[in-house]
CSV table of C-alpha atoms in Angstrom, one decimal:
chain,number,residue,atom,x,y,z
A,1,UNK,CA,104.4,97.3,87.0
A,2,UNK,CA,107.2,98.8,89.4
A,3,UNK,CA,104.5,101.5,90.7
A,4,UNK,CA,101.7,98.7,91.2
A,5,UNK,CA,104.1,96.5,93.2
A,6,UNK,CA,105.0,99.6,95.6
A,7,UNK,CA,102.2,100.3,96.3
A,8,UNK,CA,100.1,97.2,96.9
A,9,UNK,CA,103.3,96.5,99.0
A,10,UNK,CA,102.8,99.6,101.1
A,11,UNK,CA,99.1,98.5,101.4
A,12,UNK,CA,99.9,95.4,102.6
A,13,UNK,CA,101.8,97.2,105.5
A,14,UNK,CA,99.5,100.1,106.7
A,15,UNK,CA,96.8,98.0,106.7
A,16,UNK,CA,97.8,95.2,108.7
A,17,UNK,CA,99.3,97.5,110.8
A,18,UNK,CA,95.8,98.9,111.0
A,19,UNK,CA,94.4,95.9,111.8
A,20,UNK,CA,96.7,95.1,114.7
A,21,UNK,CA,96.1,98.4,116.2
A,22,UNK,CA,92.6,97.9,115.8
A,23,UNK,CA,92.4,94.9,118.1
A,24,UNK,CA,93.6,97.3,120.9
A,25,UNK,CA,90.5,97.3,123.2
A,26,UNK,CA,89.5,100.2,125.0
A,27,UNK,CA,87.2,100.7,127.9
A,28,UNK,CA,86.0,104.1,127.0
A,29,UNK,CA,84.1,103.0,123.9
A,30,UNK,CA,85.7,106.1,121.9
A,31,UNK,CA,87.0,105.4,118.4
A,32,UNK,CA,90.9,106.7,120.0
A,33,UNK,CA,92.8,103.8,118.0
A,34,UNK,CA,91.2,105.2,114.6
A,35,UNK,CA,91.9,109.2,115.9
A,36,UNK,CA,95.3,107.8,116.5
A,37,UNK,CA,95.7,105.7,113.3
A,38,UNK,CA,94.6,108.7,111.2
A,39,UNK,CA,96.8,111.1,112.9
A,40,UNK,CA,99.6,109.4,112.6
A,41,UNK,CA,99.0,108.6,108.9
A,42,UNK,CA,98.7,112.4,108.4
A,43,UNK,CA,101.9,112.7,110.0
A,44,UNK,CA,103.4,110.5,107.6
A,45,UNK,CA,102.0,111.9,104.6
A,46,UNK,CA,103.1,115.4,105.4
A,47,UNK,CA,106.4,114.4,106.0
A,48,UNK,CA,106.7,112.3,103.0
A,49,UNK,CA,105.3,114.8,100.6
A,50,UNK,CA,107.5,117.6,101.5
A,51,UNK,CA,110.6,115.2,101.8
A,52,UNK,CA,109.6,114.5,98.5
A,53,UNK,CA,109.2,118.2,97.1
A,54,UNK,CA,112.8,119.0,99.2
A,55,UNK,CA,114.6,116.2,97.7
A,56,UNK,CA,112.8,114.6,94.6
A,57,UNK,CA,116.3,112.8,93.9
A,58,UNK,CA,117.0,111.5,97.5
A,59,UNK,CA,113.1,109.7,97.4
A,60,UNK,CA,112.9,107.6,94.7
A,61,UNK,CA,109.0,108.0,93.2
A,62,UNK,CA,108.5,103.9,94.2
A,63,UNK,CA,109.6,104.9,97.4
A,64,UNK,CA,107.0,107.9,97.3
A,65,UNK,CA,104.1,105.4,96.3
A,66,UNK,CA,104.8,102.8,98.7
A,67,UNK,CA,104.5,105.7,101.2
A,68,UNK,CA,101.9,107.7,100.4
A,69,UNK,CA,99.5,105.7,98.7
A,70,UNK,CA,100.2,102.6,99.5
A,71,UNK,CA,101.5,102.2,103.9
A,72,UNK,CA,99.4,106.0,104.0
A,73,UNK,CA,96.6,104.8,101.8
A,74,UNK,CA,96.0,101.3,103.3
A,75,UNK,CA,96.7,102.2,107.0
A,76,UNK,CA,94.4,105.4,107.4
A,77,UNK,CA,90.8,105.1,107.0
A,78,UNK,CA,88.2,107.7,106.0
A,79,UNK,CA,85.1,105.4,106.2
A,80,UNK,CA,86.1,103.3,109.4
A,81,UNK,CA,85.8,107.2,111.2
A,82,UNK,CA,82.8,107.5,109.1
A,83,UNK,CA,81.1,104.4,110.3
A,84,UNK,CA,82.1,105.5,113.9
A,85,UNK,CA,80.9,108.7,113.9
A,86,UNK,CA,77.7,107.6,112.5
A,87,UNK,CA,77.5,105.2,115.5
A,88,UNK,CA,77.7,107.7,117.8
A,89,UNK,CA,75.0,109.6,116.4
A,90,UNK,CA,73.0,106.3,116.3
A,91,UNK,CA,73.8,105.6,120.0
A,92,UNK,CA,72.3,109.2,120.6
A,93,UNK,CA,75.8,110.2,121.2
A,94,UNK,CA,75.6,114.2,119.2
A,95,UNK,CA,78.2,115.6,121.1
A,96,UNK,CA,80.3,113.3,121.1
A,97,UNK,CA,80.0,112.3,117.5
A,98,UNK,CA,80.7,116.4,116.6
A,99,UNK,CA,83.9,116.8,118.8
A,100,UNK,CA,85.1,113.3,117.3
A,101,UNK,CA,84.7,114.7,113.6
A,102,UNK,CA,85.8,118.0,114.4
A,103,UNK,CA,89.3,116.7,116.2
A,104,UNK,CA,89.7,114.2,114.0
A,105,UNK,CA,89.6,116.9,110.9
A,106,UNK,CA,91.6,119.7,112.9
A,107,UNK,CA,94.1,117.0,115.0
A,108,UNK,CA,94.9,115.5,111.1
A,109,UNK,CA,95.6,118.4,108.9
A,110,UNK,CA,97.8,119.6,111.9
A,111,UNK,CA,99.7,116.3,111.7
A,112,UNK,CA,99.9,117.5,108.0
A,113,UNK,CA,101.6,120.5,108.9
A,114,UNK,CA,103.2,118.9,112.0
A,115,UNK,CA,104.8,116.1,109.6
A,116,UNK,CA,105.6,118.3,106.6
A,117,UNK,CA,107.8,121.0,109.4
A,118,UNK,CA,109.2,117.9,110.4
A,119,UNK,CA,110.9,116.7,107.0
A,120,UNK,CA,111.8,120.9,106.7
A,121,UNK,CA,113.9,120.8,109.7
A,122,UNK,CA,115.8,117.4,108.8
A,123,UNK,CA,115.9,117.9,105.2
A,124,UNK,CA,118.0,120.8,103.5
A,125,UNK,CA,116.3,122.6,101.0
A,126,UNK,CA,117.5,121.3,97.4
């Protein structure tokens, strides 16, 4: 019950937190605040994952879950970007809509790597 808790906690958080950012208007009409959202998630994850793999015993797995699935889970969002991009190509917007998907894909998985040599250089290997 523990787990659930944690993570419908961390839920709570990240996507609030979406939320707020989300209300950020911008004059360009690009989907930045989700780019942004999703990068830093990424960031986040990867740090968390391989803090947890460095030191299982200094993260506690609740703390893990209210991380990962549930702050990461609830304040990243795979269908919002989705939804954009599919605007884009509905506003006759190709280009854009491809360089949007491929940065948001390339710009994320480096924040995985980004985030995970992060916890590496403040963490000592167990």
């Amino acid at each position: 019950m523990m787990s659930v808790l944690c993570v419908g906690a961390g839920g709570f958080v990240g996507a609030v937190s979406r939320y707020g950012l989300g209300l950020i208007p911008l004059a360009s009409g690009l989907p930045l605040v989700t780019l942004l959202i999703n990068l830093v998630g990424s960031v986040v994850i990867g740090a968390v994952a391989e803090a947890a793999s460095l030191a299982p015993t200094a993260l506690p797995r609740e703390t893990v879950l209210f991380l990962k699935v549930g702050l990461c889970g609830g304040f990243t969002t795979f269908s919002t970007f989705s939804l954009e991009t599919l605007e884009l190509i509905e506003g006759g917007q190709w280009a854009v809509a491809g360089a949007y998907a491929l940065a948001s894909v390339v710009l994320c998985v480096a924040g995985v790597l980004a985030g995970k040599l992060l916890a590496r250089a403040l963490l000592p290997a167990a």
